[in-house]
C-alpha positions as a printed NumPy array, in Angstrom:
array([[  95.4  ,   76.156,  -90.661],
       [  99.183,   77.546,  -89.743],
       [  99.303,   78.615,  -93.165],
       [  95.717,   80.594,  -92.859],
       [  96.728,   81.843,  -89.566],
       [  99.899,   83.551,  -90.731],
       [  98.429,   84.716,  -94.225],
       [  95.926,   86.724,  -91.835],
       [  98.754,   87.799,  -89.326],
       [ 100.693,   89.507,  -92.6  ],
       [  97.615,   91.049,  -94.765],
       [  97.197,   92.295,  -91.276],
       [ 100.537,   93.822,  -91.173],
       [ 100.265,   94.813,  -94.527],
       [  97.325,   97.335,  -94.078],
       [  99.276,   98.663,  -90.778],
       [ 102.026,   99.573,  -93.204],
       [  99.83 ,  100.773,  -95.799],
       [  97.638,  102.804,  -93.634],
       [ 100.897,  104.313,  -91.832],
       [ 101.985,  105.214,  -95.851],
       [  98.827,  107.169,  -95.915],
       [  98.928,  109.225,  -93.302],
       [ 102.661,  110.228,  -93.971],
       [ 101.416,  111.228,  -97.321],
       [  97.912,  113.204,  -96.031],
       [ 100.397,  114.738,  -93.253],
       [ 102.138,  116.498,  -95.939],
       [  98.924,  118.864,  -97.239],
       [  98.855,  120.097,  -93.542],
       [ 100.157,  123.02 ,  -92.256],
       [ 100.574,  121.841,  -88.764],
       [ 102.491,  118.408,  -89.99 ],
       [ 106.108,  120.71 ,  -90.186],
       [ 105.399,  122.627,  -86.764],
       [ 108.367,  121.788,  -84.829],
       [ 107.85 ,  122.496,  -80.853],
       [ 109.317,  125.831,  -80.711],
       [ 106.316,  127.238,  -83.227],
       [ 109.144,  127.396,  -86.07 ],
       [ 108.3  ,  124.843,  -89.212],
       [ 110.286,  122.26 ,  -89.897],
       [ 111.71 ,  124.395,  -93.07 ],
       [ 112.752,  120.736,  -94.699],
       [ 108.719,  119.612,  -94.962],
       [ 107.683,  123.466,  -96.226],
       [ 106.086,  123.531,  -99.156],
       [ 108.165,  125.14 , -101.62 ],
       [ 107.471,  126.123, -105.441],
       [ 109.748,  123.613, -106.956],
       [ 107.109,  121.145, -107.063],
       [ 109.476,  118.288, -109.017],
       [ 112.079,  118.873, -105.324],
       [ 109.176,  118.544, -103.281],
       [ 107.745,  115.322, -104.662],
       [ 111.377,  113.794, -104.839],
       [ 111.743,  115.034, -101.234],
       [ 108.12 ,  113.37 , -100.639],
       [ 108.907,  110.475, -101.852],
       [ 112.29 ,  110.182, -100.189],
       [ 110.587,  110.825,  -96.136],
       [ 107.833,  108.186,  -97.587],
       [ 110.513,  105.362,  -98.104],
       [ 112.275,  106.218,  -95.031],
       [ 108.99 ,  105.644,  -93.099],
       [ 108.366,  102.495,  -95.016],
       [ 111.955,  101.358,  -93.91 ],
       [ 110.699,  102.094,  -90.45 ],
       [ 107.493,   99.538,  -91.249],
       [ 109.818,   97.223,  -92.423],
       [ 111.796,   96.531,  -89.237],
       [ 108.648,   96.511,  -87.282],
       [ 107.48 ,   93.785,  -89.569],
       [ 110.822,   92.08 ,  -89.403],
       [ 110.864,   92.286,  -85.299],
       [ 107.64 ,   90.602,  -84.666],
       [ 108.083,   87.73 ,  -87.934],
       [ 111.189,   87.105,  -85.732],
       [ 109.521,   86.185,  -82.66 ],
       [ 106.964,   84.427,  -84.967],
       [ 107.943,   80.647,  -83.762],
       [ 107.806,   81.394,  -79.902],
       [ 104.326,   82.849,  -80.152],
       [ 101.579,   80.67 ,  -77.754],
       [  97.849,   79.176,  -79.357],
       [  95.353,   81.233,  -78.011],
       [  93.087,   78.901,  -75.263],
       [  90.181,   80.981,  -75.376],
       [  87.059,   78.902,  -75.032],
       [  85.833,   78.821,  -78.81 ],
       [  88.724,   79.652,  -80.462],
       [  90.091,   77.79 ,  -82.917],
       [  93.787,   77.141,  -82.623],
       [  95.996,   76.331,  -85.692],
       [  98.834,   74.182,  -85.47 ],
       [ 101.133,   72.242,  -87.879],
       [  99.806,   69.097,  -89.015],
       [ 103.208,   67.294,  -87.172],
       [ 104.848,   68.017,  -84.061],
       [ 106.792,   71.267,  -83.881],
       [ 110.469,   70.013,  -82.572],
       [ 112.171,   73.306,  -81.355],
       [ 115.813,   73.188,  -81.437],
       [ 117.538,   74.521,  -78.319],
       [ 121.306,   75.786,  -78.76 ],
       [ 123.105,   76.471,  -75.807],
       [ 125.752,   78.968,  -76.486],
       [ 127.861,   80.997,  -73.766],
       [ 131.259,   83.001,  -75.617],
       [ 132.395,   80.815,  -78.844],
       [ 131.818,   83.092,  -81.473],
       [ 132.328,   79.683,  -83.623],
       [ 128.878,   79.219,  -82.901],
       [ 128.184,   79.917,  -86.098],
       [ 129.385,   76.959,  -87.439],
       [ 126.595,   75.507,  -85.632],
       [ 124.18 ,   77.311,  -86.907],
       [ 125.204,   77.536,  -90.278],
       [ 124.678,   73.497,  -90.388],
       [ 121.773,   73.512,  -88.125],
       [ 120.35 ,   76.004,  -91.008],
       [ 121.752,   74.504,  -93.98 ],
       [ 120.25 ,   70.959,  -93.005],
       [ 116.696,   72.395,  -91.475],
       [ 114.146,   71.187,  -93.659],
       [ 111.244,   73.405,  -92.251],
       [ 111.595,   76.524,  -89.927],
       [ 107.95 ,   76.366,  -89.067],
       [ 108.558,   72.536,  -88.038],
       [ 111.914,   73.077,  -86.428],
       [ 112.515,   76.74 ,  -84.842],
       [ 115.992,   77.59 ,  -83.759],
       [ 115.965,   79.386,  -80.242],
       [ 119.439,   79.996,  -79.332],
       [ 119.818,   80.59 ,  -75.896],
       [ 123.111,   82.759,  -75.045],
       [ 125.228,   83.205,  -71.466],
       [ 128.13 ,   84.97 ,  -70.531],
       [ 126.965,   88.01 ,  -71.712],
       [ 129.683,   87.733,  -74.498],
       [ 129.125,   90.57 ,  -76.63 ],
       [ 130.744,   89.692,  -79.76 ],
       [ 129.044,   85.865,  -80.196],
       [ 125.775,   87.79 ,  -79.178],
       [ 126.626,   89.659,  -82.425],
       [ 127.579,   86.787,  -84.616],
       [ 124.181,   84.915,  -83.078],
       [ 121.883,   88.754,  -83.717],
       [ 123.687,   88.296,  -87.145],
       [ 120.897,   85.478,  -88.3  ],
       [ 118.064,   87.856,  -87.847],
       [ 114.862,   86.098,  -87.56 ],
       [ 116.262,   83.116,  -88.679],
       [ 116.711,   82.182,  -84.967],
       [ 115.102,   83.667,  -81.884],
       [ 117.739,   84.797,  -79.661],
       [ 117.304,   84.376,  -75.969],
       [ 119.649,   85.82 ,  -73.423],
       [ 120.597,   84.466,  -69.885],
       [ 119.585,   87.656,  -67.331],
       [ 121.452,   86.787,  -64.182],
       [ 125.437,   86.877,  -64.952],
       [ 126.221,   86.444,  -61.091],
       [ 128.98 ,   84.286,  -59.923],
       [ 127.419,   81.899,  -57.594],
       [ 128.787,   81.267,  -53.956],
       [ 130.553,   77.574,  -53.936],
       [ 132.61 ,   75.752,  -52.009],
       [ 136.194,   76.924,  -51.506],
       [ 137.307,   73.449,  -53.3  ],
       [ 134.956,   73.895,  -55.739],
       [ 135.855,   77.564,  -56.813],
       [ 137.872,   76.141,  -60.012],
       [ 134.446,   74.863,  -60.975],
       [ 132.372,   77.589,  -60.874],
       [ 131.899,   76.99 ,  -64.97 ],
       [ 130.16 ,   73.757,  -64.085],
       [ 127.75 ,   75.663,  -61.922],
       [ 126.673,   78.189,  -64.158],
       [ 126.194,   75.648,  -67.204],
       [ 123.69 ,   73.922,  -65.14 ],
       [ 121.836,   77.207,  -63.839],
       [ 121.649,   78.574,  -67.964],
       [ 120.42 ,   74.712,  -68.871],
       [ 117.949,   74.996,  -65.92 ],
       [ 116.405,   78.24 ,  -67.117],
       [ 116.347,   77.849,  -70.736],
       [ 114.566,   74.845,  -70.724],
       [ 111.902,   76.542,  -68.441],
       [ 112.042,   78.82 ,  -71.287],
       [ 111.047,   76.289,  -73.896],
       [ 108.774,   73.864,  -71.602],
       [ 107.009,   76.707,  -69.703],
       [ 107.216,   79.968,  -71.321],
       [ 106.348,   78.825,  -74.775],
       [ 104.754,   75.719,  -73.725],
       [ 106.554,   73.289,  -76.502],
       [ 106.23 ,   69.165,  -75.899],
       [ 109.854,   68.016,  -77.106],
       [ 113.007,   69.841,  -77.572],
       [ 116.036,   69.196,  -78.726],
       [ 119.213,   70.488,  -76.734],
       [ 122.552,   71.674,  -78.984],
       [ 125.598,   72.801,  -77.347],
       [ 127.577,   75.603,  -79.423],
       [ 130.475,   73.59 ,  -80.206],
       [ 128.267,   70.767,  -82.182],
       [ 127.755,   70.053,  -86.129],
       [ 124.936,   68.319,  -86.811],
       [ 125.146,   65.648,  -90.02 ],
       [ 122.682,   65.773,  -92.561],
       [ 119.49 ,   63.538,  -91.517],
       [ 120.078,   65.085,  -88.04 ],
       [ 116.428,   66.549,  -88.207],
       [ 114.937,   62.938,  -89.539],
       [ 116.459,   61.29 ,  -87.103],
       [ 115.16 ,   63.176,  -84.402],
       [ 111.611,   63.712,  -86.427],
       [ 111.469,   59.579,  -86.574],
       [ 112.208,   59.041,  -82.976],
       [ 110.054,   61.294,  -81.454],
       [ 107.118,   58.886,  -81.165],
       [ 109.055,   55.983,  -80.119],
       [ 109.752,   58.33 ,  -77.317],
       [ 106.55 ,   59.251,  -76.425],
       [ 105.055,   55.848,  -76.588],
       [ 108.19 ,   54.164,  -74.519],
       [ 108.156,   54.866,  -70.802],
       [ 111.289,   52.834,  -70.66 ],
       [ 112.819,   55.262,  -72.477],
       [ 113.919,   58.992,  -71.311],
       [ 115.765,   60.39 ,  -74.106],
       [ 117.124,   60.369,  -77.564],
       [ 120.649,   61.125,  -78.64 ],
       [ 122.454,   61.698,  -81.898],
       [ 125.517,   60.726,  -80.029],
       [ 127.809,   57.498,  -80.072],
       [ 130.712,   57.977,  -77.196],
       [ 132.58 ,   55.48 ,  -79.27 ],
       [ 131.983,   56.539,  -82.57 ],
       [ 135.175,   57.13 ,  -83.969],
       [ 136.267,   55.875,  -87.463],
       [ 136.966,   52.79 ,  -87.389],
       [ 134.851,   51.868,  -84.153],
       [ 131.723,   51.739,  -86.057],
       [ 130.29 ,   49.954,  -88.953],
       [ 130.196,   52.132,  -92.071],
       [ 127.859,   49.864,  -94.005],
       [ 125.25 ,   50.176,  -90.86 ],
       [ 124.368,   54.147,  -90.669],
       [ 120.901,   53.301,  -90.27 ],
       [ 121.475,   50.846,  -87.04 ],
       [ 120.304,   52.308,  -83.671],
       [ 120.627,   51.411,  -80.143],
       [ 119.474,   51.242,  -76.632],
       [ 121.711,   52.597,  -74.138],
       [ 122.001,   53.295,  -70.26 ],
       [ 124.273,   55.395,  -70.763],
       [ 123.046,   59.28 ,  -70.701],
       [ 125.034,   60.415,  -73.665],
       [ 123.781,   64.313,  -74.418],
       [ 125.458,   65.616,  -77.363],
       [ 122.653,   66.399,  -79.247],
       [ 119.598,   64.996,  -77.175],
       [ 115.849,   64.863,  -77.035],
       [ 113.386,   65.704,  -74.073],
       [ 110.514,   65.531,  -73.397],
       [ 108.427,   68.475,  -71.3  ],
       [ 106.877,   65.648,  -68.965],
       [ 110.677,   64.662,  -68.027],
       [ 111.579,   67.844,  -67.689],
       [ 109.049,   68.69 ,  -64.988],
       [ 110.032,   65.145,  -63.253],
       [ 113.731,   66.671,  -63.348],
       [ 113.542,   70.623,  -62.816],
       [ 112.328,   70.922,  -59.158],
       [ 115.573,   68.501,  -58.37 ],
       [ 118.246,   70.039,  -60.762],
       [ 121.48 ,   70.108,  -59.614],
       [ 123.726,   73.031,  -58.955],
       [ 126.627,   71.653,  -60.939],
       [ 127.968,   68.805,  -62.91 ],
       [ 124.222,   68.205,  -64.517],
       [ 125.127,   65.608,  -66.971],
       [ 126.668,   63.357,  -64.704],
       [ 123.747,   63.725,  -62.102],
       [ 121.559,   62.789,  -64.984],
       [ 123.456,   59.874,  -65.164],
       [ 122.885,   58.739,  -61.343],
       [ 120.301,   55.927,  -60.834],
       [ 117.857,   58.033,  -59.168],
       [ 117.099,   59.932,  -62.169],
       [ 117.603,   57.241,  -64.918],
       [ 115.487,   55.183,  -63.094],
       [ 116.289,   51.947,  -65.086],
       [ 115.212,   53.775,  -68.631],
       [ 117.339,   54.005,  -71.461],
       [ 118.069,   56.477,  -74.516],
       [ 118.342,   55.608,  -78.174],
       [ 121.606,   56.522,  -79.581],
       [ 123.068,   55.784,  -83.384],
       [ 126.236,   53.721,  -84.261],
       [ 127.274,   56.288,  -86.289],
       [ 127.055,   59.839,  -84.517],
       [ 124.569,   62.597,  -86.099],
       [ 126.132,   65.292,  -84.091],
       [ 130.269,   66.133,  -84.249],
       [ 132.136,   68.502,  -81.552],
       [ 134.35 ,   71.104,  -82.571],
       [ 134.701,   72.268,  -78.744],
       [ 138.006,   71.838,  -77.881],
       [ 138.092,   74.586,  -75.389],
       [ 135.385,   74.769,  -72.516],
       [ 134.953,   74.395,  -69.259],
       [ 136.223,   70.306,  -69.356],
       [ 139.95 ,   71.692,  -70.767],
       [ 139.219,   69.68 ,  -73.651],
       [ 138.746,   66.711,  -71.262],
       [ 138.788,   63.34 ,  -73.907],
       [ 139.143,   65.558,  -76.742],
       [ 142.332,   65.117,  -78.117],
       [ 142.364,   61.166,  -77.687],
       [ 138.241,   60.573,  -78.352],
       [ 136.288,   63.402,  -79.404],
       [ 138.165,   64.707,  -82.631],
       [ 138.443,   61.723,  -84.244],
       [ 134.095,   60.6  ,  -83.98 ],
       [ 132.661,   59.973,  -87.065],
       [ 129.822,   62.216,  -88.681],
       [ 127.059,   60.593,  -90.569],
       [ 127.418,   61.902,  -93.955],
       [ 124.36 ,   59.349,  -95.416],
       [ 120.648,   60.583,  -95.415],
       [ 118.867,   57.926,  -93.443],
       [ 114.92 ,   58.045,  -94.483],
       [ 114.134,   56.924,  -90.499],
       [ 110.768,   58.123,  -90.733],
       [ 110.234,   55.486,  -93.645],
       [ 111.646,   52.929,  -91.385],
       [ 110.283,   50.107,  -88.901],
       [ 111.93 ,   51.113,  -85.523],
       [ 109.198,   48.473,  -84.248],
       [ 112.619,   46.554,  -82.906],
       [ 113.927,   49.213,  -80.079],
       [ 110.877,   48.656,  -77.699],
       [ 111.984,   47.194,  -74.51 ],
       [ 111.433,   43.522,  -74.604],
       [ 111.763,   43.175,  -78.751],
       [ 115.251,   44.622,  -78.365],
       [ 116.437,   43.261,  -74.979],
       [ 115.443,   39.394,  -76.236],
       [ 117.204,   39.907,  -79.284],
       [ 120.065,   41.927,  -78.094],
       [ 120.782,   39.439,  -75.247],
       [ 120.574,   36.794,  -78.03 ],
       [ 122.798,   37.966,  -79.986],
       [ 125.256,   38.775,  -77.375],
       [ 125.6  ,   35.343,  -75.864],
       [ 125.229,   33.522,  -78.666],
       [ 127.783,   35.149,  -80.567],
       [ 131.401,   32.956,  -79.941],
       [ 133.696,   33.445,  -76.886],
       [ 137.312,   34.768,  -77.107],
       [ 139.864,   36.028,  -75.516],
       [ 141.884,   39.517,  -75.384],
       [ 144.953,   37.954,  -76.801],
       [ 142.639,   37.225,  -79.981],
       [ 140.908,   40.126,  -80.636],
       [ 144.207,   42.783,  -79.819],
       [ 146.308,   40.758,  -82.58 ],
       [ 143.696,   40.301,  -84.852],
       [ 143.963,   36.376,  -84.635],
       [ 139.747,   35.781,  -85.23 ],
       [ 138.179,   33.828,  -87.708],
       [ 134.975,   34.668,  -89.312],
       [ 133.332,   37.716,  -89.69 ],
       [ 132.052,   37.949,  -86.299],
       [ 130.145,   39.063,  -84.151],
       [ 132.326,   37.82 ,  -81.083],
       [ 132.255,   38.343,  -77.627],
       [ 134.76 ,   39.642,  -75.204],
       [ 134.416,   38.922,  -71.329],
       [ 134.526,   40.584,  -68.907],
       [ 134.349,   39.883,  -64.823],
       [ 135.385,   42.969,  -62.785],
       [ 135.687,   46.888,  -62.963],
       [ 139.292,   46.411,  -63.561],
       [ 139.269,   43.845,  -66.365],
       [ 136.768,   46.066,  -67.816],
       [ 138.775,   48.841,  -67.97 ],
       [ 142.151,   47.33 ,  -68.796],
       [ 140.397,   46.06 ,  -72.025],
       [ 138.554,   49.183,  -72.91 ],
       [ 141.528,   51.506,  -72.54 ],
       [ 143.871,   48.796,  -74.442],
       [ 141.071,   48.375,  -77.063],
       [ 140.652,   52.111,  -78.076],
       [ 137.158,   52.581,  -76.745],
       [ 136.281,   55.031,  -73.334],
       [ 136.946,   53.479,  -70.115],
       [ 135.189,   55.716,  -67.702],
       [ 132.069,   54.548,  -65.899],
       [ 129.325,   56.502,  -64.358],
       [ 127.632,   55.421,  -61.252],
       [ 128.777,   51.568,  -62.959],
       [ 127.607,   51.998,  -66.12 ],
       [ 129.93 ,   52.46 ,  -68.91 ],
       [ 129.791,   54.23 ,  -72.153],
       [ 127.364,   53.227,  -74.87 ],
       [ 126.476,   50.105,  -72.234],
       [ 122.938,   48.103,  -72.263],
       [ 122.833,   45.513,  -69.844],
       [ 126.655,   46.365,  -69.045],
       [ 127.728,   45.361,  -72.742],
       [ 129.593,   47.748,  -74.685],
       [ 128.922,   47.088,  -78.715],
       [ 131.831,   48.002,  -80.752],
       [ 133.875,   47.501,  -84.615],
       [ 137.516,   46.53 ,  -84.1  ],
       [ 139.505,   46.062,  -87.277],
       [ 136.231,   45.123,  -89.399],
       [ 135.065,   42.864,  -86.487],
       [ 132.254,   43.49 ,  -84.335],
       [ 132.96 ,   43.377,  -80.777],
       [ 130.685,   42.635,  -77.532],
       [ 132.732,   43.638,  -74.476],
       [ 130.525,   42.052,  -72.195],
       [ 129.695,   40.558,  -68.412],
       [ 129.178,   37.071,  -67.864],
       [ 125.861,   35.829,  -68.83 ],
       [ 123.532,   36.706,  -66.009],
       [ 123.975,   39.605,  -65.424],
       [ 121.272,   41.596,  -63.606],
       [ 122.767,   45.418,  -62.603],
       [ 125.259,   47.968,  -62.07 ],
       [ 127.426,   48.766,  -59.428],
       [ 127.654,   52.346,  -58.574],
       [ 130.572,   51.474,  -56.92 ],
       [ 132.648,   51.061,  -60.355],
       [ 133.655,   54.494,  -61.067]])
């Protein structure tokens, strides 16, 4: 039906071209067609008796009109992807057979956006299936030219209110933070409400995606929508550096309640739970607050799809140099739409995640830091306060910040990780029933 639709929408444009052809050439036997507005004629369009200059001189205005066509035709194809199904009663309305999943880029002044977009376009299996909006703040003229640079490969959105908003005095250094969360607050209206898609999926600038980024994300999207203990998917592992994950498992996924972002699915009923109550500033971390997560979780991968380049941004590079630069890409096409993800629904996953977990043997620090474990594992690590917690993590190699008590990558406060070939469970005593929001 898409296909139908659009093979209309261009024979359409095609006769609009044609017909303007036409008239350029039936113009030209009339008198009036060179008047110029001062009663002289237009001396260039005169008829003249060298017929063979006049036809080459014919043909020449002809093509320069049909260049005009051309970038008419090119303008509205562009906007193709962000045009709405008509609701008129009766009408029929033609739609891909799957779910369109728009990708949403968030870009403000990296002009190394294109990086992003170059693997964003190079992985893409279907623009009709995944459209690109890239949504640009900042007003930063020369990324707005690298972004205008992919044509109607993308649709290019722009932020319109460039204001400095009035903070705090304290909070003046962090006036960054605050207008990250007003762009992410109105281009997601843009997606959810102005173009009226179901899902997106959000993409900073400074992101590569891997290759089976788009699979992933096409495979997950009804275990979203059929979960309501889940609220989003990410292509991110905070602990996914080489070494910290196992290589032979690229197709293992998780449940986390940890928000990670990074690459991360939403869907528009969420979004209209979240929007009235969006926060000035510091968005991701107020995502993470129990209030809005609520007690779901997200899906997230053991080995990352998504990779950040970002080094510079509003953060300083905040994690970057220690965590961020050295996380592993996926470089092996998973076929997770071919796959039974029948085992991350709530109570299949938290029975045989807890299971495993507390069945797997006990040791101690001492044994895991100097490698001193038998067996290939997996074992658990215990641990009993905020501080044990985070003397292990930090001495360990994985993050060992916690957000309103939960930490990184945790489910049910463990934290799954590889250490030298091993895997790990950093984990509270069996038990365990929630968070503290006090351990920060």
């Amino acid at each position: 039906m898409f296909r139908k639709r659009s093979s209309l929408i261009l024979c359409g444009l095609f006769l609009f071209v044609t017909w303007n052809a036409v008239l350029v050439l039936l113009l030209w036997g009339r008198a009036p067609s060179g008047q110029r507005g001062d009663g002289q004629m237009d001396l260039a369009l005169m008829p003249t008796s060298d017929v063979m200059g006049d036809v080459i001189r014919m043909a020449d205005s002809f093509e320069s009109e049909l260049e005009k066509q051309k970038k008419i035709l090119s303008q509205i194809l562009s906007h193709q992807s962000m045009w709405k199904p008509s609701n008129r009663k009766g009408s029929k309305v033609s739609v891909p057979s799957q779910p369109v999943i728009p990708i949403l880029v968030i870009a403000c002044n990296r002009v190394t956006v294109r990086r992003c977009l170059d693997k964003l376009l190079q992985h893409r299996p279907s623009a009709e299936l995944y459209p690109i909006i890239v949504s640009q703040d900042c007003g930063h003229a020369t990324t707005g030219e690298v972004i205008s640079s992919y044509g109607n490969k993308v649709t290019h959105l722009k932020q319109p209110d460039l204001s400095d908003i009035p903070v705090r005095v304290e909070h003046k250094k962090f006036q960054g933070y605050y207008k990250i969360s007003r762009h992410y607050r109105w281009a997601l209206n843009q997606v959810f409400r102005n173009v009226s898609h179901t899902s997106v999926v959000i993409v900073e600038d400074d992101l590569e995606v891997a290759p089976d980024f788009f699979e992933y994300f096409r495979a997950l999207l009804p275990v979203l929508k059929s979960d309501p203990s889940l609220w989003c998917v990410s292509a991110w592992n905070d602990n996914g550096r080489d070494g910290y994950v196992d290589p032979g498992k690229a197709n293992l996924l998780y449940r986390t309640d940890f928000f990670p972002g990074l690459g991360w699915m939403l869907l528009r009923e969420a979004w209209e739970e979240l929007e009235p109550k969006w926060p000035a500033s510091f968005w991701d971390d107020w995502m993470r607050q129990p209030e809005q997560r609520r007690e779901r979780a997200c899906i997230r991968p053991e080995i990352s799809r998504t990779l950040t380049f970002g080094q510079q941004g509003v953060s300083l590079g905040q994690f970057y140099d220690k965590y961020l630069k050295y996380i592993k890409l996926n470089s092996e096409f998973v076929p997770f739409t071919k796959l039974d993800l029948s085992y991350l629904r709530e109570k299949t996953y938290r029975k045989n995640f807890e299971k495993e977990v507390y069945s797997a043997p006990l040791v101690t620090y001492d044994e895991v830091k100097q490698g001193q474990l038998k067996g290939s594992g997996p074992f658990r690590l215990q641990y009993s306060s905020k501080d044990s917690f985070k003397v292990m993590a930090k001495s360990l190699g994985i993050m060992d910040d916690l957000k309103s008590g939960v930490p990184r990558t945790g489910f049910r406060g463990v934290v799954s990780f590889f250490y030298r070939g091993r895997r790990i469970y950093l984990a509270p005593p069996p038990g365990w029933t929630q968070y503290d929001p006090t351990w920060s």
